[in-house]
Amino acid sequence: MTVASTTQLVCFVILSSTLVLGSLAVVLLPNIVYSAFLLAGVFLSVAGLYLLLNASFVAAAQVLVYVGAVNVLILFAIMLVNKKENLDPIPGMAVRRLLSAAVCAGLLVLLIRVAITTPWALPGPIPVGEDATIRIGEHLFSDYLLPFELASVLLLMSMIGAIVLARRDVFSSDIITGEPADQILIEKERSPMLLEPNDPAPLRSSP
Amino acid sequence: MTAEAIPLQAYLTVAAFLFCIGVWGLINSRNAVRVLMCIELMLNAVNLNLMAFSNYLDGQLVRGQVFAIFVITVAAAEAAVGLAILLSLYRNRETVDMEKFNLLRW
């Protein structure tokens, strides 16, 4: 075993243990701010695994998009909805957790069994290594051109959709007819709309 | 150059761990933000599988890497829209508890 392969093995073990422990902590930690910062660590170790797999461009994209954008977005969302609330206990939560853990363990065993018993066509072609970025560019502008353009349309749609969904104001006049908008709706906008009434009994009893 | 040091099955096993942790968290989280984080974990597991196959089985035409880039794009769009939905949901219901979002419960 050469020095290079030993180094790779050590890096792989460190990165994958960071990945698994970090993702467990993301799921299990009670404080969600810690979870969000550990999620950045998980994304970074995934990027390190991409580097081990000869994919420097995708590793850079992973760091830029996930750590730089998605994780910051999640942190902003945590700050915007940061209200201490005591979650009501639900009957049977422990049973639900155990059952879902059993199902997930079964899924894990199935996936690992498939990964080990499948006769993969190894060794495959020699990896292109550092030329992978050039190959990705050729793919994106020849045979994957249509998905590439559709991805740009998708990003535009999601940007507009996110703005429309997250905006707060209510129009004072109807957009289509130009008439004054329903005042009840505006009043409801000032108070939280879909909150359950404190005493739901009259609603239920009414025919 | 990595074909001997680390087997393909090791990457697939790590990705399977990541995916199963994501599924468990998705089912059991009560905070809506954590649900979105678990979805990102699952997408990363899928991406790791794609990259491993791209390196080991498709070394010349790196189609798995192109797929991974598209998955990253869709994941970014999904995170933006998901968090916007979460914000407007929080504005209406004043909570992020997944168990309270039961308007559509049959």
mmCIF file of N, CA, C and O in Angstrom, chain A residues 103-203:
data_model
loop_
_atom_site.group_PDB
_atom_site.id
_atom_site.type_symbol
_atom_site.label_atom_id
_atom_site.label_comp_id
_atom_site.label_asym_id
_atom_site.label_seq_id
_atom_site.Cartn_x
_atom_site.Cartn_y
_atom_site.Cartn_z
ATOM 1 N N VAL A 103 -37.678 0.669 10.912
ATOM 2 C CA VAL A 103 -37.862 0.718 9.458
ATOM 3 C C VAL A 103 -36.612 1.260 8.771
ATOM 4 O O VAL A 103 -36.143 0.718 7.759
ATOM 5 N N CYS A 104 -36.022 2.327 9.362
ATOM 6 C CA CYS A 104 -34.829 2.911 8.756
ATOM 7 C C CYS A 104 -33.644 1.964 8.829
ATOM 8 O O CYS A 104 -32.842 1.896 7.895
ATOM 9 N N ALA A 105 -33.553 1.195 9.940
ATOM 10 C CA ALA A 105 -32.461 0.225 10.029
ATOM 11 C C ALA A 105 -32.636 -0.863 8.980
ATOM 12 O O ALA A 105 -31.657 -1.309 8.352
ATOM 13 N N GLY A 106 -33.887 -1.269 8.758
ATOM 14 C CA GLY A 106 -34.134 -2.248 7.706
ATOM 15 C C GLY A 106 -33.748 -1.732 6.342
ATOM 16 O O GLY A 106 -33.123 -2.433 5.532
ATOM 17 N N LEU A 107 -34.100 -0.460 6.081
ATOM 18 C CA LEU A 107 -33.722 0.167 4.808
ATOM 19 C C LEU A 107 -32.214 0.231 4.650
ATOM 20 O O LEU A 107 -31.664 -0.038 3.565
ATOM 21 N N LEU A 108 -31.528 0.543 5.773
ATOM 22 C CA LEU A 108 -30.061 0.628 5.739
ATOM 23 C C LEU A 108 -29.452 -0.734 5.415
ATOM 24 O O LEU A 108 -28.559 -0.836 4.559
ATOM 25 N N VAL A 109 -29.960 -1.780 6.079
ATOM 26 C CA VAL A 109 -29.436 -3.122 5.818
ATOM 27 C C VAL A 109 -29.672 -3.509 4.368
ATOM 28 O O VAL A 109 -28.790 -4.051 3.682
ATOM 29 N N LEU A 110 -30.861 -3.179 3.850
ATOM 30 C CA LEU A 110 -31.174 -3.488 2.452
ATOM 31 C C LEU A 110 -30.218 -2.785 1.501
ATOM 32 O O LEU A 110 -29.665 -3.395 0.577
ATOM 33 N N LEU A 111 -29.986 -1.487 1.744
ATOM 34 C CA LEU A 111 -29.107 -0.712 0.851
ATOM 35 C C LEU A 111 -27.681 -1.247 0.884
ATOM 36 O O LEU A 111 -27.029 -1.380 -0.165
ATOM 37 N N ILE A 112 -27.199 -1.572 2.098
ATOM 38 C CA ILE A 112 -25.817 -2.061 2.196
ATOM 39 C C ILE A 112 -25.701 -3.428 1.536
ATOM 40 O O ILE A 112 -24.727 -3.721 0.834
ATOM 41 N N ARG A 113 -26.742 -4.256 1.707
ATOM 42 C CA ARG A 113 -26.704 -5.579 1.082
ATOM 43 C C ARG A 113 -26.673 -5.444 -0.438
ATOM 44 O O ARG A 113 -25.910 -6.133 -1.122
ATOM 45 N N VAL A 114 -27.492 -4.542 -0.963
ATOM 46 C CA VAL A 114 -27.490 -4.328 -2.419
ATOM 47 C C VAL A 114 -26.125 -3.841 -2.874
ATOM 48 O O VAL A 114 -25.570 -4.306 -3.882
ATOM 49 N N ALA A 115 -25.530 -2.893 -2.094
ATOM 50 C CA ALA A 115 -24.230 -2.337 -2.503
ATOM 51 C C ALA A 115 -23.141 -3.397 -2.496
ATOM 52 O O ALA A 115 -22.236 -3.360 -3.324
ATOM 53 N N ILE A 116 -23.242 -4.364 -1.570
ATOM 54 C CA ILE A 116 -22.156 -5.340 -1.459
ATOM 55 C C ILE A 116 -22.358 -6.512 -2.408
ATOM 56 O O ILE A 116 -21.410 -6.983 -3.041
ATOM 57 N N THR A 117 -23.607 -6.965 -2.567
ATOM 58 C CA THR A 117 -23.790 -8.186 -3.354
ATOM 59 C C THR A 117 -23.871 -7.932 -4.852
ATOM 60 O O THR A 117 -23.718 -8.869 -5.627
ATOM 61 N N THR A 118 -24.132 -6.676 -5.270
ATOM 62 C CA THR A 118 -24.238 -6.429 -6.704
ATOM 63 C C THR A 118 -22.873 -6.580 -7.363
ATOM 64 O O THR A 118 -21.888 -6.030 -6.878
ATOM 65 N N PRO A 119 -22.782 -7.345 -8.458
ATOM 66 C CA PRO A 119 -21.489 -7.445 -9.155
ATOM 67 C C PRO A 119 -21.242 -6.209 -10.011
ATOM 68 O O PRO A 119 -21.635 -6.149 -11.182
ATOM 69 N N TRP A 120 -20.603 -5.193 -9.439
ATOM 70 C CA TRP A 120 -20.318 -3.965 -10.191
ATOM 71 C C TRP A 120 -19.286 -4.246 -11.266
ATOM 72 O O TRP A 120 -18.430 -5.115 -11.106
ATOM 73 N N ALA A 121 -19.349 -3.543 -12.381
ATOM 74 C CA ALA A 121 -18.438 -3.738 -13.508
ATOM 75 C C ALA A 121 -17.122 -3.035 -13.216
ATOM 76 O O ALA A 121 -16.729 -2.089 -13.896
ATOM 77 N N LEU A 122 -16.437 -3.517 -12.158
ATOM 78 C CA LEU A 122 -15.175 -2.898 -11.754
ATOM 79 C C LEU A 122 -13.997 -3.723 -12.255
ATOM 80 O O LEU A 122 -14.090 -4.952 -12.295
ATOM 81 N N PRO A 123 -12.862 -3.154 -12.594
ATOM 82 C CA PRO A 123 -12.633 -1.716 -12.668
ATOM 83 C C PRO A 123 -13.204 -1.115 -13.940
ATOM 84 O O PRO A 123 -13.105 -1.703 -15.010
ATOM 85 N N GLY A 124 -13.796 0.061 -13.809
ATOM 86 C CA GLY A 124 -14.383 0.734 -14.955
ATOM 87 C C GLY A 124 -13.309 1.468 -15.748
ATOM 88 O O GLY A 124 -12.118 1.203 -15.583
ATOM 89 N N PRO A 125 -13.746 2.410 -16.595
ATOM 90 C CA PRO A 125 -12.774 3.217 -17.335
ATOM 91 C C PRO A 125 -11.914 4.051 -16.396
ATOM 92 O O PRO A 125 -12.319 4.354 -15.277
ATOM 93 N N ILE A 126 -10.738 4.418 -16.848
ATOM 94 C CA ILE A 126 -9.839 5.222 -16.008
ATOM 95 C C ILE A 126 -10.456 6.607 -15.831
ATOM 96 O O ILE A 126 -10.872 7.231 -16.805
ATOM 97 N N PRO A 127 -10.545 7.102 -14.584
ATOM 98 C CA PRO A 127 -11.155 8.426 -14.376
ATOM 99 C C PRO A 127 -10.334 9.521 -15.044
ATOM 100 O O PRO A 127 -9.102 9.440 -15.115
ATOM 101 N N VAL A 128 -11.055 10.542 -15.553
ATOM 102 C CA VAL A 128 -10.359 11.617 -16.255
ATOM 103 C C VAL A 128 -9.625 12.532 -15.289
ATOM 104 O O VAL A 128 -8.750 13.274 -15.695
ATOM 105 N N GLY A 129 -9.989 12.507 -14.008
ATOM 106 C CA GLY A 129 -9.256 13.292 -13.024
ATOM 107 C C GLY A 129 -9.502 14.778 -13.184
ATOM 108 O O GLY A 129 -10.634 15.235 -13.145
ATOM 109 N N GLU A 130 -8.429 15.522 -13.394
ATOM 110 C CA GLU A 130 -8.550 16.981 -13.409
ATOM 111 C C GLU A 130 -9.301 17.498 -14.622
ATOM 112 O O GLU A 130 -9.738 18.641 -14.634
ATOM 113 N N ASP A 131 -9.443 16.668 -15.672
ATOM 114 C CA ASP A 131 -10.167 17.123 -16.859
ATOM 115 C C ASP A 131 -11.675 17.053 -16.690
ATOM 116 O O ASP A 131 -12.409 17.367 -17.635
ATOM 117 N N ALA A 132 -12.131 16.645 -15.507
ATOM 118 C CA ALA A 132 -13.570 16.467 -15.319
ATOM 119 C C ALA A 132 -14.324 17.772 -15.533
ATOM 120 O O ALA A 132 -15.440 17.766 -16.060
ATOM 121 N N THR A 133 -13.721 18.896 -15.134
ATOM 122 C CA THR A 133 -14.391 20.187 -15.309
ATOM 123 C C THR A 133 -14.639 20.471 -16.783
ATOM 124 O O THR A 133 -15.719 20.937 -17.173
ATOM 125 N N ILE A 134 -13.637 20.161 -17.633
ATOM 126 C CA ILE A 134 -13.800 20.375 -19.070
ATOM 127 C C ILE A 134 -14.913 19.494 -19.616
ATOM 128 O O ILE A 134 -15.767 19.947 -20.396
ATOM 129 N N ARG A 135 -14.937 18.238 -19.143
ATOM 130 C CA ARG A 135 -15.979 17.326 -19.619
ATOM 131 C C ARG A 135 -17.372 17.820 -19.197
ATOM 132 O O ARG A 135 -18.336 17.719 -19.957
ATOM 133 N N ILE A 136 -17.468 18.335 -17.964
ATOM 134 C CA ILE A 136 -18.772 18.837 -17.502
ATOM 135 C C ILE A 136 -19.225 20.000 -18.382
ATOM 136 O O ILE A 136 -20.385 20.079 -18.782
ATOM 137 N N GLY A 137 -18.283 20.891 -18.722
ATOM 138 C CA GLY A 137 -18.636 22.009 -19.595
ATOM 139 C C GLY A 137 -19.089 21.537 -20.962
ATOM 140 O O GLY A 137 -20.091 22.038 -21.501
ATOM 141 N N GLU A 138 -18.410 20.532 -21.510
ATOM 142 C CA GLU A 138 -18.831 19.995 -22.813
ATOM 143 C C GLU A 138 -20.221 19.370 -22.726
ATOM 144 O O GLU A 138 -21.055 19.556 -23.625
ATOM 145 N N HIS A 139 -20.471 18.645 -21.624
ATOM 146 C CA HIS A 139 -21.797 18.043 -21.464
ATOM 147 C C HIS A 139 -22.873 19.108 -21.372
ATOM 148 O O HIS A 139 -23.918 19.000 -22.001
ATOM 149 N N LEU A 140 -22.596 20.146 -20.574
ATOM 150 C CA LEU A 140 -23.631 21.153 -20.328
ATOM 151 C C LEU A 140 -23.979 21.915 -21.593
ATOM 152 O O LEU A 140 -25.092 22.431 -21.716
ATOM 153 N N PHE A 141 -23.048 22.017 -22.552
ATOM 154 C CA PHE A 141 -23.367 22.783 -23.751
ATOM 155 C C PHE A 141 -23.564 21.907 -24.966
ATOM 156 O O PHE A 141 -23.640 22.417 -26.077
ATOM 157 N N SER A 142 -23.615 20.588 -24.788
ATOM 158 C CA SER A 142 -23.971 19.756 -25.952
ATOM 159 C C SER A 142 -25.182 18.876 -25.636
ATOM 160 O O SER A 142 -26.316 19.249 -25.940
ATOM 161 N N ASP A 143 -24.977 17.764 -24.970
ATOM 162 C CA ASP A 143 -26.103 16.846 -24.827
ATOM 163 C C ASP A 143 -26.972 17.136 -23.622
ATOM 164 O O ASP A 143 -28.069 16.604 -23.537
ATOM 165 N N TYR A 144 -26.524 17.960 -22.689
ATOM 166 C CA TYR A 144 -27.377 18.335 -21.566
ATOM 167 C C TYR A 144 -27.788 19.797 -21.650
ATOM 168 O O TYR A 144 -28.004 20.435 -20.627
ATOM 169 N N LEU A 145 -27.877 20.327 -22.884
ATOM 170 C CA LEU A 145 -28.185 21.756 -23.024
ATOM 171 C C LEU A 145 -29.607 22.062 -22.579
ATOM 172 O O LEU A 145 -29.847 23.046 -21.885
ATOM 173 N N LEU A 146 -30.564 21.201 -22.968
ATOM 174 C CA LEU A 146 -31.962 21.459 -22.607
ATOM 175 C C LEU A 146 -32.181 21.430 -21.090
ATOM 176 O O LEU A 146 -32.776 22.360 -20.543
ATOM 177 N N PRO A 147 -31.682 20.410 -20.369
ATOM 178 C CA PRO A 147 -31.819 20.479 -18.904
ATOM 179 C C PRO A 147 -31.125 21.683 -18.287
ATOM 180 O O PRO A 147 -31.623 22.238 -17.301
ATOM 181 N N PHE A 148 -30.023 22.092 -18.895
ATOM 182 C CA PHE A 148 -29.304 23.261 -18.371
ATOM 183 C C PHE A 148 -30.171 24.509 -18.467
ATOM 184 O O PHE A 148 -30.306 25.275 -17.504
ATOM 185 N N GLU A 149 -30.810 24.696 -19.647
ATOM 186 C CA GLU A 149 -31.676 25.873 -19.802
ATOM 187 C C GLU A 149 -32.908 25.753 -18.920
ATOM 188 O O GLU A 149 -33.355 26.741 -18.331
ATOM 189 N N LEU A 150 -33.447 24.541 -18.801
ATOM 190 C CA LEU A 150 -34.612 24.360 -17.935
ATOM 191 C C LEU A 150 -34.255 24.657 -16.482
ATOM 192 O O LEU A 150 -35.081 25.166 -15.731
ATOM 193 N N ALA A 151 -33.007 24.356 -16.090
ATOM 194 C CA ALA A 151 -32.589 24.649 -14.725
ATOM 195 C C ALA A 151 -32.601 26.148 -14.471
ATOM 196 O O ALA A 151 -32.988 26.601 -13.390
ATOM 197 N N SER A 152 -32.209 26.931 -15.494
ATOM 198 C CA SER A 152 -32.246 28.382 -15.290
ATOM 199 C C SER A 152 -33.677 28.869 -15.141
ATOM 200 O O SER A 152 -33.969 29.728 -14.305
ATOM 201 N N VAL A 153 -34.608 28.304 -15.957
ATOM 202 C CA VAL A 153 -36.016 28.682 -15.810
ATOM 203 C C VAL A 153 -36.530 28.280 -14.432
ATOM 204 O O VAL A 153 -37.262 29.028 -13.779
ATOM 205 N N LEU A 154 -36.122 27.097 -13.976
ATOM 206 C CA LEU A 154 -36.548 26.619 -12.649
ATOM 207 C C LEU A 154 -36.067 27.552 -11.553
ATOM 208 O O LEU A 154 -36.812 27.883 -10.623
ATOM 209 N N LEU A 155 -34.825 28.017 -11.664
ATOM 210 C CA LEU A 155 -34.298 28.924 -10.633
ATOM 211 C C LEU A 155 -35.067 30.240 -10.633
ATOM 212 O O LEU A 155 -35.374 30.780 -9.567
ATOM 213 N N LEU A 156 -35.400 30.742 -11.841
ATOM 214 C CA LEU A 156 -36.176 31.984 -11.902
ATOM 215 C C LEU A 156 -37.544 31.790 -11.271
ATOM 216 O O LEU A 156 -38.003 32.617 -10.472
ATOM 217 N N MET A 157 -38.192 30.660 -11.622
ATOM 218 C CA MET A 157 -39.514 30.388 -11.060
ATOM 219 C C MET A 157 -39.457 30.276 -9.550
ATOM 220 O O MET A 157 -40.329 30.797 -8.846
ATOM 221 N N SER A 158 -38.442 29.598 -9.033
ATOM 222 C CA SER A 158 -38.387 29.424 -7.582
ATOM 223 C C SER A 158 -38.087 30.741 -6.888
ATOM 224 O O SER A 158 -38.589 30.995 -5.796
ATOM 225 N N MET A 159 -37.301 31.609 -7.555
ATOM 226 C CA MET A 159 -37.016 32.918 -6.951
ATOM 227 C C MET A 159 -38.298 33.733 -6.839
ATOM 228 O O MET A 159 -38.634 34.273 -5.767
ATOM 229 N N ILE A 160 -39.066 33.800 -7.956
ATOM 230 C CA ILE A 160 -40.312 34.565 -7.922
ATOM 231 C C ILE A 160 -41.293 33.930 -6.940
ATOM 232 O O ILE A 160 -41.971 34.619 -6.171
ATOM 233 N N GLY A 161 -41.348 32.602 -6.950
ATOM 234 C CA GLY A 161 -42.266 31.918 -6.043
ATOM 235 C C GLY A 161 -41.932 32.169 -4.587
ATOM 236 O O GLY A 161 -42.826 32.390 -3.765
ATOM 237 N N ALA A 162 -40.639 32.173 -4.268
ATOM 238 C CA ALA A 162 -40.250 32.429 -2.879
ATOM 239 C C ALA A 162 -40.625 33.844 -2.466
ATOM 240 O O ALA A 162 -41.122 34.068 -1.353
ATOM 241 N N ILE A 163 -40.434 34.819 -3.389
ATOM 242 C CA ILE A 163 -40.792 36.204 -3.046
ATOM 243 C C ILE A 163 -42.297 36.311 -2.829
ATOM 244 O O ILE A 163 -42.765 36.905 -1.853
ATOM 245 N N VAL A 164 -43.086 35.695 -3.732
ATOM 246 C CA VAL A 164 -44.546 35.795 -3.616
ATOM 247 C C VAL A 164 -45.031 35.127 -2.339
ATOM 248 O O VAL A 164 -45.911 35.639 -1.646
ATOM 249 N N LEU A 165 -44.434 33.987 -2.000
ATOM 250 C CA LEU A 165 -44.907 33.267 -0.817
ATOM 251 C C LEU A 165 -44.534 33.982 0.471
ATOM 252 O O LEU A 165 -45.282 33.954 1.433
ATOM 253 N N ALA A 166 -43.369 34.612 0.491
ATOM 254 C CA ALA A 166 -42.892 35.151 1.761
ATOM 255 C C ALA A 166 -43.278 36.599 1.970
ATOM 256 O O ALA A 166 -43.044 37.119 3.054
ATOM 257 N N ARG A 167 -43.880 37.257 0.977
ATOM 258 C CA ARG A 167 -44.185 38.674 1.175
ATOM 259 C C ARG A 167 -45.370 38.829 2.126
ATOM 260 O O ARG A 167 -46.172 37.930 2.312
ATOM 261 N N ARG A 168 -45.471 39.995 2.685
ATOM 262 C CA ARG A 168 -46.391 40.177 3.795
ATOM 263 C C ARG A 168 -47.619 41.012 3.436
ATOM 264 O O ARG A 168 -48.694 40.821 3.977
ATOM 265 N N ASP A 169 -47.474 41.965 2.479
ATOM 266 C CA ASP A 169 -48.514 42.989 2.334
ATOM 267 C C ASP A 169 -49.746 42.432 1.628
ATOM 268 O O ASP A 169 -49.704 41.468 0.897
ATOM 269 N N VAL A 170 -50.862 43.108 1.864
ATOM 270 C CA VAL A 170 -52.137 42.751 1.253
ATOM 271 C C VAL A 170 -52.551 43.929 0.393
ATOM 272 O O VAL A 170 -52.424 45.079 0.797
ATOM 273 N N PHE A 171 -53.037 43.650 -0.811
ATOM 274 C CA PHE A 171 -53.424 44.740 -1.705
ATOM 275 C C PHE A 171 -54.681 45.414 -1.185
ATOM 276 O O PHE A 171 -55.609 44.766 -0.716
ATOM 277 N N SER A 172 -54.714 46.747 -1.311
ATOM 278 C CA SER A 172 -55.907 47.453 -0.858
ATOM 279 C C SER A 172 -57.004 47.392 -1.913
ATOM 280 O O SER A 172 -58.166 47.585 -1.606
ATOM 281 N N SER A 173 -56.641 47.165 -3.180
ATOM 282 C CA SER A 173 -57.665 46.990 -4.194
ATOM 283 C C SER A 173 -57.399 45.698 -4.948
ATOM 284 O O SER A 173 -56.267 45.241 -5.039
ATOM 285 N N ASP A 174 -58.448 45.148 -5.461
ATOM 286 C CA ASP A 174 -58.320 43.878 -6.177
ATOM 287 C C ASP A 174 -57.499 44.100 -7.448
ATOM 288 O O ASP A 174 -57.681 45.089 -8.148
ATOM 289 N N ILE A 175 -56.588 43.180 -7.735
ATOM 290 C CA ILE A 175 -55.703 43.369 -8.883
ATOM 291 C C ILE A 175 -56.484 43.318 -10.184
ATOM 292 O O ILE A 175 -56.264 44.121 -11.098
ATOM 293 N N ILE A 176 -57.452 42.415 -10.281
ATOM 294 C CA ILE A 176 -58.115 42.176 -11.567
ATOM 295 C C ILE A 176 -59.200 43.216 -11.805
ATOM 296 O O ILE A 176 -59.235 43.883 -12.845
ATOM 297 N N THR A 177 -60.086 43.423 -10.827
ATOM 298 C CA THR A 177 -61.235 44.298 -11.059
ATOM 299 C C THR A 177 -60.960 45.741 -10.694
ATOM 300 O O THR A 177 -61.654 46.639 -11.175
ATOM 301 N N GLY A 178 -59.990 46.011 -9.828
ATOM 302 C CA GLY A 178 -59.725 47.374 -9.417
ATOM 303 C C GLY A 178 -60.627 47.865 -8.311
ATOM 304 O O GLY A 178 -60.480 48.990 -7.838
ATOM 305 N N GLU A 179 -61.578 47.041 -7.894
ATOM 306 C CA GLU A 179 -62.468 47.455 -6.806
ATOM 307 C C GLU A 179 -61.755 47.313 -5.466
ATOM 308 O O GLU A 179 -60.755 46.593 -5.367
ATOM 309 N N PRO A 180 -62.258 48.001 -4.447
ATOM 310 C CA PRO A 180 -61.640 47.857 -3.128
ATOM 311 C C PRO A 180 -61.716 46.414 -2.650
ATOM 312 O O PRO A 180 -62.733 45.747 -2.843
ATOM 313 N N ALA A 181 -60.645 45.998 -2.047
ATOM 314 C CA ALA A 181 -60.569 44.598 -1.653
ATOM 315 C C ALA A 181 -61.446 44.342 -0.434
ATOM 316 O O ALA A 181 -61.901 45.275 0.245
ATOM 317 N N ASP A 182 -61.686 43.095 -0.181
ATOM 318 C CA ASP A 182 -62.512 42.671 0.936
ATOM 319 C C ASP A 182 -61.852 43.096 2.250
ATOM 320 O O ASP A 182 -60.753 42.656 2.562
ATOM 321 N N GLN A 183 -62.524 43.960 2.997
ATOM 322 C CA GLN A 183 -61.893 44.475 4.222
ATOM 323 C C GLN A 183 -61.694 43.377 5.256
ATOM 324 O O GLN A 183 -60.796 43.450 6.080
ATOM 325 N N ILE A 184 -62.566 42.369 5.244
ATOM 326 C CA ILE A 184 -62.441 41.296 6.233
ATOM 327 C C ILE A 184 -61.114 40.578 6.050
ATOM 328 O O ILE A 184 -60.432 40.236 7.006
ATOM 329 N N LEU A 185 -60.736 40.406 4.780
ATOM 330 C CA LEU A 185 -59.455 39.756 4.520
ATOM 331 C C LEU A 185 -58.301 40.573 5.070
ATOM 332 O O LEU A 185 -57.361 40.045 5.652
ATOM 333 N N ILE A 186 -58.388 41.911 4.919
ATOM 334 C CA ILE A 186 -57.311 42.755 5.422
ATOM 335 C C ILE A 186 -57.272 42.683 6.948
ATOM 336 O O ILE A 186 -56.198 42.602 7.560
ATOM 337 N N GLU A 187 -58.457 42.688 7.564
ATOM 338 C CA GLU A 187 -58.491 42.556 9.025
ATOM 339 C C GLU A 187 -57.864 41.234 9.452
ATOM 340 O O GLU A 187 -57.103 41.173 10.418
ATOM 341 N N LYS A 188 -58.198 40.179 8.703
ATOM 342 C CA LYS A 188 -57.636 38.886 9.053
ATOM 343 C C LYS A 188 -56.130 38.892 8.872
ATOM 344 O O LYS A 188 -55.404 38.216 9.590
ATOM 345 N N GLU A 189 -55.655 39.682 7.915
ATOM 346 C CA GLU A 189 -54.210 39.714 7.716
ATOM 347 C C GLU A 189 -53.532 40.343 8.910
ATOM 348 O O GLU A 189 -52.435 39.939 9.290
ATOM 349 N N ARG A 190 -54.215 41.322 9.526
ATOM 350 C CA ARG A 190 -53.590 41.959 10.690
ATOM 351 C C ARG A 190 -53.532 41.001 11.863
ATOM 352 O O ARG A 190 -52.601 41.024 12.649
ATOM 353 N N SER A 191 -54.539 40.176 11.999
ATOM 354 C CA SER A 191 -54.482 39.161 13.052
ATOM 355 C C SER A 191 -54.159 37.834 12.384
ATOM 356 O O SER A 191 -54.481 37.637 11.223
ATOM 357 N N PRO A 192 -53.495 36.931 13.104
ATOM 358 C CA PRO A 192 -53.127 35.643 12.491
ATOM 359 C C PRO A 192 -54.357 34.911 11.983
ATOM 360 O O PRO A 192 -55.361 34.774 12.682
ATOM 361 N N MET A 193 -54.254 34.484 10.724
ATOM 362 C CA MET A 193 -55.448 34.039 10.025
ATOM 363 C C MET A 193 -55.984 32.694 10.498
ATOM 364 O O MET A 193 -57.120 32.565 10.893
ATOM 365 N N LEU A 194 -55.157 31.707 10.451
ATOM 366 C CA LEU A 194 -55.679 30.352 10.572
ATOM 367 C C LEU A 194 -55.514 29.788 11.969
ATOM 368 O O LEU A 194 -55.514 28.587 12.142
ATOM 369 N N LEU A 195 -55.331 30.684 12.951
ATOM 370 C CA LEU A 195 -55.195 30.181 14.314
ATOM 371 C C LEU A 195 -56.468 29.483 14.743
ATOM 372 O O LEU A 195 -57.567 29.915 14.440
ATOM 373 N N GLU A 196 -56.289 28.419 15.471
ATOM 374 C CA GLU A 196 -57.452 27.722 15.986
ATOM 375 C C GLU A 196 -58.124 28.614 17.024
ATOM 376 O O GLU A 196 -57.452 29.249 17.835
ATOM 377 N N PRO A 197 -59.431 28.681 17.017
ATOM 378 C CA PRO A 197 -60.102 29.449 18.080
ATOM 379 C C PRO A 197 -59.858 28.791 19.427
ATOM 380 O O PRO A 197 -59.668 27.581 19.513
ATOM 381 N N ASN A 198 -59.825 29.659 20.442
ATOM 382 C CA ASN A 198 -59.495 29.138 21.763
ATOM 383 C C ASN A 198 -60.515 28.113 22.226
ATOM 384 O O ASN A 198 -60.181 27.149 22.890
ATOM 385 N N ASP A 199 -61.771 28.368 21.870
ATOM 386 C CA ASP A 199 -62.810 27.431 22.272
ATOM 387 C C ASP A 199 -63.480 26.939 20.996
ATOM 388 O O ASP A 199 -64.344 27.615 20.444
ATOM 389 N N PRO A 200 -63.075 25.803 20.490
ATOM 390 C CA PRO A 200 -63.632 25.356 19.218
ATOM 391 C C PRO A 200 -65.015 24.743 19.327
ATOM 392 O O PRO A 200 -65.573 24.342 18.326
ATOM 393 N N ALA A 201 -65.550 24.669 20.528
ATOM 394 C CA ALA A 201 -66.814 23.984 20.702
ATOM 395 C C ALA A 201 -67.966 24.628 19.916
ATOM 396 O O ALA A 201 -68.743 23.911 19.277
ATOM 397 N N PRO A 202 -68.124 25.977 19.913
ATOM 398 C CA PRO A 202 -69.242 26.557 19.171
ATOM 399 C C PRO A 202 -69.171 26.256 17.677
ATOM 400 O O PRO A 202 -70.208 26.047 17.047
ATOM 401 N N LEU A 203 -67.930 26.197 17.133
ATOM 402 C CA LEU A 203 -67.800 25.891 15.716
ATOM 403 C C LEU A 203 -68.299 24.481 15.431
ATOM 404 O O LEU A 203 -68.979 24.243 14.449
#
